[in-house]
XYZ file of N, CA, C and O in Angstrom:
632
model
N 109.774 82.794 21.471
C 110.412 83.702 22.311
C 109.556 84.711 23.069
O 109.818 85.112 24.176
N 108.698 85.345 22.172
C 107.774 86.257 22.727
C 106.998 85.791 23.855
O 106.619 86.419 24.803
N 106.505 84.510 23.731
C 105.718 83.909 24.778
C 106.640 83.826 26.090
O 105.966 84.088 27.189
N 107.681 83.397 26.053
C 108.662 83.360 27.217
C 108.828 84.782 27.840
O 108.759 84.850 29.044
N 108.994 85.683 27.000
C 109.185 87.026 27.485
C 107.885 87.532 28.247
O 107.917 88.193 29.281
N 106.727 87.214 27.601
C 105.428 87.620 28.253
C 105.201 86.991 29.581
O 104.749 87.587 30.554
N 105.540 85.673 29.569
C 105.367 84.903 30.860
C 106.280 85.509 31.872
O 105.967 85.714 33.038
N 107.609 85.766 31.512
C 108.509 86.394 32.395
C 108.046 87.697 32.930
O 108.224 88.029 34.122
N 107.454 88.531 32.079
C 106.885 89.845 32.515
C 105.737 89.687 33.541
O 105.789 90.324 34.525
N 104.924 88.662 33.254
C 103.862 88.435 34.263
C 104.389 87.959 35.636
O 103.878 88.239 36.603
N 105.321 87.062 35.511
C 105.863 86.481 36.724
C 106.654 87.573 37.492
O 106.493 87.655 38.692
N 107.323 88.520 36.879
C 107.983 89.484 37.535
C 106.902 90.323 38.174
O 107.113 90.818 39.285
N 105.822 90.736 37.432
C 104.727 91.504 38.112
C 104.145 90.769 39.321
O 103.825 91.521 40.329
N 103.965 89.491 39.231
C 103.456 88.856 40.315
C 104.308 88.824 41.570
O 103.870 89.026 42.687
N 105.599 88.566 41.318
C 106.617 88.580 42.403
C 106.639 89.896 43.003
O 106.794 90.042 44.204
N 106.623 90.926 42.165
C 106.712 92.342 42.703
C 105.465 92.509 43.540
O 105.551 93.196 44.588
N 104.247 92.076 43.181
C 103.099 92.322 43.945
C 103.163 91.527 45.335
O 102.793 92.078 46.307
N 103.744 90.438 45.286
C 103.789 89.666 46.504
C 104.740 90.279 47.491
O 104.515 90.412 48.678
N 105.978 90.775 46.946
C 106.899 91.473 47.786
C 106.306 92.856 48.385
O 106.421 93.048 49.546
N 105.525 93.507 47.472
C 104.951 94.737 47.995
C 103.891 94.409 49.069
O 103.830 95.186 50.135
N 103.128 93.376 48.836
C 102.112 92.947 49.939
C 102.786 92.640 51.196
O 102.281 92.934 52.345
N 103.741 91.773 51.201
C 104.504 91.326 52.401
C 105.234 92.545 53.144
O 105.080 92.634 54.309
N 105.671 93.477 52.363
C 106.329 94.637 52.811
C 105.259 95.447 53.695
O 105.468 95.940 54.872
N 104.218 95.651 53.117
C 103.008 96.453 53.592
C 102.602 95.735 54.911
O 102.319 96.423 55.886
N 102.399 94.487 54.826
C 102.035 93.765 56.089
C 102.988 93.898 57.167
O 102.629 94.083 58.336
N 104.305 93.903 56.842
C 105.442 94.016 57.963
C 105.265 95.365 58.570
O 105.441 95.572 59.718
N 105.118 96.409 57.743
C 104.913 97.804 58.216
C 103.720 97.964 59.159
O 103.895 98.455 60.205
N 102.594 97.351 58.703
C 101.338 97.479 59.488
C 101.621 96.710 60.893
O 101.295 97.273 61.971
N 102.313 95.543 60.827
C 102.504 94.857 61.977
C 103.466 95.581 63.094
O 103.274 95.434 64.231
N 104.377 96.253 62.514
C 105.342 97.026 63.237
C 104.676 98.209 63.965
O 105.316 98.825 64.821
N 103.725 98.754 63.303
C 103.266 100.024 63.727
C 102.458 99.976 65.091
O 102.499 100.942 65.791
N 101.984 98.841 65.550
C 101.502 98.587 66.923
C 100.289 99.460 66.984
O 99.600 99.800 66.154
N 100.081 99.615 68.365
C 98.832 100.336 68.755
C 98.933 101.887 68.238
O 100.050 102.384 68.074
N 97.823 102.408 67.994
C 97.745 103.828 67.521
C 97.991 104.764 68.554
O 98.457 105.924 68.224
N 97.762 104.511 69.882
C 97.901 105.356 70.901
C 98.531 104.574 72.152
O 98.179 103.510 72.472
N 99.571 105.222 72.618
C 100.140 104.673 73.803
C 100.065 105.731 74.937
O 100.310 106.950 74.851
N 99.305 105.077 76.008
C 99.029 105.978 77.232
C 98.965 105.133 78.392
O 98.655 104.012 78.375
N 99.119 105.813 79.618
C 98.901 105.134 80.844
C 97.373 104.812 81.018
O 96.530 105.609 80.609
N 97.043 103.785 81.782
C 95.702 103.467 82.142
C 95.356 104.213 83.391
O 96.081 104.689 84.205
N 94.013 104.157 83.666
C 93.513 104.767 84.817
C 93.439 103.748 85.874
O 92.743 102.686 85.719
N 94.074 103.843 87.023
C 94.064 102.892 88.089
C 93.137 103.285 89.161
O 92.992 104.407 89.587
N 92.333 102.258 89.585
C 91.435 102.371 90.737
C 91.717 101.287 91.704
O 91.565 100.106 91.333
N 92.229 101.597 92.888
C 92.606 100.576 93.922
C 91.354 100.073 94.447
O 90.546 100.899 95.084
N 91.022 98.784 94.370
C 89.727 98.266 94.883
C 90.019 97.883 96.293
O 89.038 97.792 97.128
N 91.082 97.372 96.678
C 91.422 96.915 97.982
C 92.934 97.068 98.254
O 93.667 96.437 97.436
N 93.395 97.522 99.376
C 94.702 97.440 99.756
C 94.652 97.489 101.312
O 94.206 98.417 101.948
N 95.018 96.318 101.834
C 94.755 96.169 103.378
C 95.785 95.302 103.925
O 96.358 94.489 103.207
N 96.016 95.498 105.206
C 96.867 94.503 106.021
C 95.959 93.772 106.968
O 96.557 93.116 107.883
N 94.654 93.900 106.976
C 93.679 93.210 107.846
C 92.605 92.658 107.039
O 92.178 93.228 105.965
N 92.100 91.572 107.485
C 90.903 90.961 106.940
C 89.546 91.821 107.304
O 89.681 92.617 108.258
N 88.511 91.364 106.721
C 87.224 92.131 107.067
C 86.823 92.187 108.440
O 86.152 93.047 109.011
N 87.251 91.207 109.295
C 86.968 91.113 110.676
C 87.918 91.917 111.640
O 87.817 91.759 112.823
N 88.828 92.433 110.995
C 89.820 93.493 111.776
C 91.051 92.682 112.131
O 92.002 93.367 112.648
N 91.253 91.398 111.949
C 92.430 90.742 112.374
C 93.538 91.037 111.327
O 93.283 90.886 110.163
N 94.747 91.330 111.705
C 95.775 91.497 110.798
C 96.362 90.376 110.129
O 96.245 89.196 110.718
N 96.770 90.452 108.931
C 97.435 89.507 108.267
C 98.836 89.476 108.772
O 99.579 90.348 108.795
N 99.295 88.240 109.334
C 100.556 88.118 110.040
C 101.677 87.277 109.213
O 102.804 87.421 109.580
N 101.220 86.663 108.164
C 102.125 85.805 107.509
C 101.804 85.445 106.158
O 100.465 85.475 105.808
N 102.662 84.979 105.287
C 102.448 84.412 104.079
C 102.840 82.969 104.092
O 103.709 82.701 104.867
N 102.223 82.163 103.252
C 102.751 80.730 103.243
C 104.217 80.701 102.794
O 104.660 81.547 101.998
N 104.869 79.645 103.265
C 106.376 79.420 102.739
C 106.349 78.649 101.633
O 105.395 77.893 101.295
N 107.365 78.711 100.730
C 107.458 77.835 99.575
C 107.209 78.627 98.306
O 107.080 79.862 98.371
N 107.068 77.961 97.242
C 106.714 78.485 95.942
C 105.462 79.212 95.863
O 104.480 78.559 96.233
N 105.401 80.565 95.614
C 104.149 81.226 95.608
C 103.250 80.745 94.376
O 103.706 80.388 93.379
N 101.937 80.730 94.632
C 100.931 80.327 93.588
C 99.671 81.093 93.809
O 99.052 81.146 94.744
N 99.375 82.010 92.699
C 98.147 82.690 92.610
C 97.132 81.861 92.113
O 97.245 81.342 91.075
N 95.910 81.897 92.665
C 94.673 81.215 92.112
C 93.584 82.139 92.170
O 93.235 82.745 93.256
N 92.998 82.333 91.011
C 91.827 83.165 90.908
C 90.572 82.236 90.424
O 90.670 81.553 89.432
N 89.505 82.357 91.083
C 88.324 81.546 90.745
C 87.066 82.510 90.619
O 87.057 83.542 91.235
N 86.139 82.085 89.867
C 84.768 82.758 89.746
C 83.842 81.773 90.466
O 83.731 80.663 90.073
N 83.179 82.301 91.523
C 82.353 81.500 92.287
C 80.821 82.172 92.187
O 80.676 83.277 92.498
N 79.941 81.214 91.877
C 78.519 81.676 91.735
C 77.749 80.994 92.907
O 77.804 79.747 92.915
N 76.897 81.743 93.704
C 76.162 81.360 94.778
C 74.722 81.522 94.386
O 74.362 82.841 94.086
N 73.891 80.617 94.375
C 72.512 80.740 94.131
C 71.832 81.691 95.185
O 72.269 81.867 96.260
N 70.739 82.327 94.819
C 70.002 83.171 95.699
C 69.616 82.479 96.959
O 69.377 81.273 97.058
N 69.725 83.216 98.086
C 69.226 82.807 99.458
C 69.975 81.568 99.828
O 69.378 80.541 100.367
N 71.241 81.453 99.537
C 72.157 80.320 99.870
C 73.359 80.821 100.688
O 74.017 81.764 100.454
N 73.556 79.936 101.905
C 74.697 80.081 102.654
C 75.734 79.058 102.257
O 75.373 77.884 102.226
N 77.013 79.454 102.138
C 78.010 78.419 101.904
C 78.328 77.714 103.163
O 78.135 78.224 104.332
N 78.887 76.553 103.138
C 79.254 75.780 104.353
C 80.426 76.655 105.152
O 81.130 77.389 104.505
N 80.439 76.439 106.451
C 81.527 77.030 107.235
C 82.865 76.477 106.795
O 82.978 75.264 106.461
N 83.844 77.364 106.778
C 85.144 77.051 106.251
C 86.190 78.044 106.785
O 85.847 79.104 107.312
N 87.405 77.725 106.462
C 88.508 78.620 106.763
C 89.428 78.684 105.455
O 89.314 77.865 104.580
N 90.324 79.792 105.531
C 91.296 79.819 104.516
C 92.749 79.824 105.153
O 92.878 80.545 106.158
N 93.634 79.100 104.659
C 94.997 79.043 105.256
C 95.924 80.189 104.921
O 96.955 80.308 105.406
N 95.535 81.146 103.923
C 96.344 82.232 103.543
C 95.508 83.389 103.067
O 94.285 83.120 102.724
N 95.997 84.498 102.925
C 95.135 85.741 102.506
C 94.471 85.559 101.068
O 95.157 84.847 100.240
N 93.390 86.110 100.944
C 92.640 86.169 99.629
C 91.784 87.453 99.595
O 91.369 88.029 100.644
N 91.484 87.774 98.355
C 90.640 88.885 98.128
C 89.425 88.471 97.375
O 89.392 87.620 96.323
N 88.316 88.948 97.881
C 86.914 88.706 97.115
C 86.431 89.949 96.547
O 86.380 91.010 97.225
N 86.106 89.843 95.248
C 85.439 90.999 94.576
C 84.038 90.660 94.146
O 83.942 89.470 93.446
N 82.994 91.242 94.443
C 81.708 91.040 94.180
C 81.371 91.537 92.584
O 81.267 92.808 92.482
N 81.251 90.674 91.784
C 80.936 91.005 90.341
C 79.382 91.295 90.210
O 79.091 92.182 89.487
N 78.575 90.576 90.946
C 77.162 90.870 90.977
C 76.515 90.343 92.131
O 77.106 89.375 92.726
N 75.427 90.877 92.498
C 74.651 90.513 93.748
C 75.282 91.168 95.015
O 76.012 92.248 94.893
N 75.109 90.494 96.096
C 75.826 90.891 97.296
C 76.141 89.654 98.059
O 75.615 88.593 98.011
N 77.018 89.887 99.044
C 77.551 88.799 99.840
C 77.595 89.168 101.279
O 78.159 90.292 101.623
N 76.915 88.440 102.243
C 77.015 88.772 103.567
C 78.026 87.761 104.212
O 77.800 86.522 104.123
N 79.080 88.195 104.758
C 79.999 87.445 105.478
C 79.685 87.216 106.933
O 79.293 88.162 107.608
N 79.872 86.042 107.430
C 79.427 85.692 108.786
C 80.647 85.052 109.427
O 81.267 84.081 108.950
N 81.054 85.522 110.546
C 82.103 84.897 111.408
C 81.473 84.052 112.447
O 80.769 84.529 113.271
N 81.799 82.806 112.542
C 81.046 81.845 113.428
C 81.351 82.192 114.932
O 80.466 82.290 115.711
N 82.658 82.391 115.314
C 82.969 82.437 116.775
C 82.407 83.929 117.411
O 81.910 83.838 118.388
N 82.575 84.898 116.659
C 82.279 86.281 117.126
C 80.821 86.671 116.828
O 80.299 87.644 117.472
N 80.263 86.092 115.662
C 79.003 86.487 115.259
C 79.052 87.794 114.401
O 77.940 88.406 113.921
N 80.185 88.299 114.139
C 80.438 89.477 113.224
C 79.735 89.241 111.832
O 79.934 88.079 111.323
N 79.293 90.162 111.206
C 78.845 90.167 109.874
C 79.244 91.315 109.105
O 79.528 92.471 109.697
N 79.362 91.262 107.810
C 79.664 92.386 106.936
C 79.018 92.066 105.660
O 79.173 90.894 105.073
N 78.363 93.101 105.036
C 77.624 92.980 103.722
C 78.543 93.560 102.689
O 78.967 94.714 102.947
N 78.872 92.880 101.586
C 79.749 93.440 100.539
C 78.810 93.544 99.228
O 78.216 92.426 98.923
N 78.753 94.548 98.634
C 77.919 94.759 97.458
C 78.702 94.751 96.166
O 79.955 94.761 96.134
N 77.937 94.593 95.067
C 78.587 94.614 93.693
C 79.562 95.711 93.524
O 79.273 96.886 93.939
N 80.686 95.420 93.038
C 81.773 96.413 92.784
C 82.662 96.687 93.920
O 83.638 97.509 93.964
N 82.492 95.963 95.086
C 83.207 96.080 96.235
C 84.104 94.874 96.493
O 83.914 93.880 95.956
N 85.260 95.076 97.094
C 86.336 94.124 97.368
C 86.469 93.996 98.952
O 86.347 94.988 99.558
N 86.777 92.858 99.354
C 87.090 92.606 100.833
C 88.177 91.568 100.983
O 88.271 90.568 100.199
N 89.055 91.727 101.918
C 90.046 90.661 102.421
C 89.420 89.717 103.277
O 88.740 90.106 104.343
N 89.537 88.488 102.884
C 88.960 87.454 103.741
C 89.790 87.121 104.917
O 90.907 87.342 104.890
N 89.147 86.489 105.894
C 89.984 86.145 107.099
C 90.709 84.837 106.953
O 90.460 84.025 106.116
N 91.799 84.755 107.673
C 92.724 83.608 107.540
C 92.651 82.863 108.913
O 92.631 83.395 109.983
N 92.336 81.528 108.745
C 92.217 80.653 109.894
C 90.999 80.830 110.786
O 90.869 80.176 111.834
N 90.029 81.753 110.488
C 88.848 81.979 111.213
C 87.723 81.301 110.560
O 87.514 81.514 109.359
N 86.896 80.578 111.250
C 85.784 79.907 110.618
C 84.715 80.950 110.219
O 84.307 81.745 111.095
N 84.308 80.838 108.983
C 83.329 81.910 108.456
C 82.613 81.272 107.182
O 82.942 80.219 106.863
N 81.641 82.020 106.793
C 80.894 81.713 105.522
C 80.288 82.937 104.872
O 80.161 83.989 105.514
N 79.951 82.733 103.607
C 79.305 83.780 102.875
C 77.831 83.411 102.537
O 77.637 82.161 102.415
N 77.059 84.327 102.504
C 75.569 84.130 102.171
C 75.184 85.158 101.140
O 75.505 86.342 101.160
N 74.439 84.522 100.076
C 73.890 85.474 99.005
C 72.593 86.107 99.477
O 71.987 85.762 100.488
N 72.252 87.066 98.618
C 71.059 87.736 98.878
C 69.828 87.369 97.973
O 69.618 86.100 97.811
N 68.965 88.236 97.460
C 67.846 87.969 96.653
C 68.115 87.487 95.320
O 67.291 86.933 94.578
N 69.341 87.672 94.908
C 69.679 87.368 93.460
C 71.041 86.565 93.468
O 71.653 86.432 94.544
N 71.412 85.787 92.429
C 72.673 85.094 92.470
C 73.815 86.047 92.736
O 73.910 87.156 92.286
N 74.785 85.512 93.528
C 75.933 86.374 93.826
C 77.139 85.706 93.068
O 77.360 84.553 93.070
N 77.884 86.479 92.310
C 79.005 86.119 91.584
C 80.307 86.763 92.096
O 80.302 88.052 92.179
N 81.265 85.951 92.542
C 82.486 86.445 93.094
C 83.657 86.151 92.272
O 83.665 85.076 91.629
N 84.708 87.046 92.285
C 85.888 86.780 91.719
C 86.872 86.628 92.971
O 86.973 87.647 93.749
N 87.471 85.550 93.287
C 88.379 85.390 94.369
C 89.842 85.061 93.993
O 89.945 84.173 93.189
N 90.690 85.871 94.602
C 92.169 85.624 94.357
C 92.899 85.258 95.593
O 92.812 85.943 96.631
N 93.549 84.099 95.546
C 94.215 83.457 96.664
C 95.755 83.579 96.476
O 96.151 83.352 95.403
N 96.551 83.974 97.546
C 97.989 84.051 97.413
C 98.486 82.881 98.302
O 98.734 82.989 99.575
N 98.651 81.738 97.626
C 98.875 80.521 98.290
C 100.141 79.775 97.833
O 101.116 80.467 97.263
N 100.202 78.473 98.057
C 101.341 77.708 97.407
C 100.850 76.383 96.883
O 99.703 75.996 97.248
N 101.467 75.853 95.911
C 101.004 74.561 95.399
C 100.784 73.473 96.309
O 101.559 73.382 97.259
N 99.649 72.731 96.134
C 99.406 71.638 97.006
C 98.681 71.816 98.263
O 98.273 71.013 99.060
N 98.381 73.270 98.522
C 97.733 73.644 99.755
C 96.248 74.007 99.193
O 96.186 75.060 98.396
N 95.147 73.511 99.813
C 93.860 73.837 99.496
C 93.628 75.365 99.714
O 94.063 75.819 100.670
N 92.782 75.960 98.886
C 92.441 77.349 99.156
C 91.390 77.569 100.142
O 91.277 78.565 100.719
N 90.473 76.475 100.256
C 89.476 76.539 101.282
C 89.367 75.284 101.990
O 89.448 74.142 101.485
N 89.208 75.295 103.396
C 89.262 74.073 104.188
C 87.898 73.984 104.991
O 87.535 74.952 105.724
N 87.134 73.028 104.745
C 85.695 72.916 105.417
C 86.006 72.707 106.894
O 86.897 72.187 107.459
N 85.073 73.447 107.648
C 85.134 73.307 109.201
C 84.613 71.850 109.464
O 83.972 71.257 108.642
N 84.894 71.425 110.616
C 84.702 70.025 111.042
C 83.210 69.790 110.748
O 82.264 70.537 111.248
N 82.826 68.595 110.116
C 81.502 68.228 109.779
C 80.749 68.997 108.668
O 79.617 68.784 108.484
N 81.422 69.827 107.992
C 80.847 70.690 106.880
C 81.273 70.114 105.513
O 82.363 69.481 105.375
N 80.591 70.508 104.494
C 80.856 70.165 103.064
C 81.886 71.206 102.724
O 82.112 72.220 103.344
N 82.439 70.950 101.419
C 83.447 71.831 100.898
C 82.708 73.179 100.377
O 81.626 73.072 100.030
N 83.467 74.201 100.485
C 82.872 75.457 100.027
C 82.558 75.468 98.541
O 81.558 75.960 98.088
N 83.426 74.767 97.849
C 83.229 74.614 96.371
C 83.963 73.422 95.915
O 84.801 72.741 96.577
């Protein structure tokens, strides 16, 4: 009988420890972050016009689809001429990007930490500088529509 009582006492102790541990874990999980505060916002780009000065006049119709890509361009490399069917934003993570518009000859240099709105339906291309250029590009498009369209006779941008 004493053996059964000792086993029962140990079992009760084990069960109590398990319950206490589970309760403590639940309290910790519910406590969440130690500090709740608003973040610091820095607007990188807010525009109604592309870099070449032309206003954005429309969004595509249908189901919206946001696409974000990271694009790396080797040093001293020009991308093929292309267009975009809808607005997009380019953020330069590293390096620099020189944008060229084919029809007008306009150019714009965008440096690390800067963002620019790309042109819609205008043939253009980007060119890297002396080091690799890494871009973060976000497109506001629709499913099934390419984010970049090569100009006639050109390779795909990516």
